Amino acid sequence: MQEICSLSLESLKAWLESNGEKSFRAQQIYDWIYTKDASAFEEMTNLGKELRQKLAASLRYPTLKLVRTQESEDGETIKFLWELADGKRVESVLIMSAARRTVCVSCQVGCPARCAFCASGKEGLMRNLSAGEIVEQVLHINRFLKQRGERVCHIVFMGMGEPMENYEAVLDAIQIFNDPNSFQISQRRITVSTVGVVEGIDRLAKEDLSVNLVLSLHAPNQHLRKKIIPYARKYPLEEILMAMERYARETKRDITYEYTLLAEINDQAEHAEELANLLRGKQCTVNLIPYNPVDGLKLRRPAKEAIEEFRNILMDAKINTTWRYTKGKDIAAACGQLALQK
Ligand code: SAH
């Protein structure tokens, strides 16, 4: 059964019309779900009983079940573990820094990319999430925040999964996040992170959206990148970088490159220099993410001095560089720590 949360307002209107109903009902239904926080179709008292029954018989009402939440020691990160209708599980992370409330959503159960340093792809891909299952992660977290008088204002597709490998559902979810009748989150506050799927980047560039696109770069050359990112075999670095630049040109968005620092693998001064040469003169930001430990992996996080040196080399080359302060590491909610849960 299709989830109601998979439907954009337009699709819900079309669904209603094809079921012999008036399309303005779509707005009322959206209002019940996203504003009034109804918990079932029956509660939608301004809809006729017959319509409510028709909806309940054809569309699944939000079904994500909260299994548990874990809060980081500093209270700034909360990880939510959800059970889907088929019993599979996914996680989302709420990151609270100053006034910002960001949800890091998962878009797949497992991940096909299987990067060497990431927990999400250890067992490969189990299945795609539907748009509704992506939207519901934010719906429930937004309801949680409302009790504190707050709301979700930023979304990052940086949880489990590769967004470009579940393209349609991700795009539908973006549309729903953006809708003034649901979350009203501006596209500029939505970020998609990709391992580097060239067709996906080019396709997104043509969507007439202004979402941010981030590339998980992690190496300054194709040779090293291939060693830690299996997907690099299919998509050479040079082609990915050109696609990112096309994206930036078409959408007028800045480019961000994520670089997970792995001790003695990609964190040496020579790597920083090679990266500086690769990106010199380009309008972009490099976001350094010190490796977060993943069970069963023998990788290490570089020492603070090594990270600083790496950053300084990039900054000396006039490359805008940020160093992501790791949040939620104590509850395994940091980048790359979301894993399959059974
Ligand atoms: N599949 C997408 C989005 C998910 S990962 C992508 O590859 O971009 C979000 C970010 O966390 C990516 O940049 C990823 O490379 C990084 N990451 C993965 N594992 C990590 C780890 N153990 N420590 C630090 N960052 C990690």
JSON list of C-alpha atoms in Angstrom, two decimals, residues 1 23 42 71 85 106-107 109 128 135 151 182 186 195 202 210 217-218 223 260 265 290 311 323 331:
[
{"chain": "A", "resi": 1, "resn": "MET", "atom": "CA", "xyz": [0.00, 0.00, 0.00]},
{"chain": "A", "resi": 23, "resn": "SER", "atom": "CA", "xyz": [-9.09, 18.28, -5.32]},
{"chain": "A", "resi": 42, "resn": "GLU", "atom": "CA", "xyz": [-10.73, 9.11, 11.11]},
{"chain": "A", "resi": 71, "resn": "GLU", "atom": "CA", "xyz": [20.63, 11.45, 23.28]},
{"chain": "A", "resi": 85, "resn": "ALA", "atom": "CA", "xyz": [6.07, -1.41, 8.04]},
{"chain": "A", "resi": 106, "resn": "SER", "atom": "CA", "xyz": [18.25, 8.09, 5.69]},
{"chain": "A", "resi": 107, "resn": "CYS", "atom": "CA", "xyz": [17.09, 7.34, 2.15]},
{"chain": "A", "resi": 109, "resn": "VAL", "atom": "CA", "xyz": [18.04, 0.62, 4.26]},
{"chain": "A", "resi": 128, "resn": "ASN", "atom": "CA", "xyz": [15.14, 1.78, -1.05]},
{"chain": "A", "resi": 135, "resn": "VAL", "atom": "CA", "xyz": [9.19, 12.31, 4.81]},
{"chain": "A", "resi": 151, "resn": "ARG", "atom": "CA", "xyz": [10.65, 23.05, 14.33]},
{"chain": "A", "resi": 182, "resn": "SER", "atom": "CA", "xyz": [3.78, 20.86, 4.93]},
{"chain": "A", "resi": 186, "resn": "SER", "atom": "CA", "xyz": [13.45, 26.32, 1.74]},
{"chain": "A", "resi": 195, "resn": "VAL", "atom": "CA", "xyz": [29.33, 9.52, -3.31]},
{"chain": "A", "resi": 202, "resn": "ASP", "atom": "CA", "xyz": [23.51, 15.99, -14.05]},
{"chain": "A", "resi": 210, "resn": "SER", "atom": "CA", "xyz": [18.19, 25.13, -5.60]},
{"chain": "A", "resi": 217, "resn": "LEU", "atom": "CA", "xyz": [35.46, 13.34, -2.17]},
{"chain": "A", "resi": 218, "resn": "HIS", "atom": "CA", "xyz": [37.79, 11.78, 0.45]},
{"chain": "A", "resi": 223, "resn": "HIS", "atom": "CA", "xyz": [44.06, 6.03, -7.57]},
{"chain": "A", "resi": 260, "resn": "THR", "atom": "CA", "xyz": [36.78, 12.21, 5.76]},
{"chain": "A", "resi": 265, "resn": "ILE", "atom": "CA", "xyz": [45.55, 6.84, 4.42]},
{"chain": "A", "resi": 290, "resn": "PRO", "atom": "CA", "xyz": [37.80, 13.45, 11.09]},
{"chain": "A", "resi": 311, "resn": "ARG", "atom": "CA", "xyz": [43.60, 22.39, 6.95]},
{"chain": "A", "resi": 323, "resn": "TRP", "atom": "CA", "xyz": [36.45, 21.40, 10.01]},
{"chain": "A", "resi": 331, "resn": "ILE", "atom": "CA", "xyz": [25.76, 7.59, 20.57]}
]
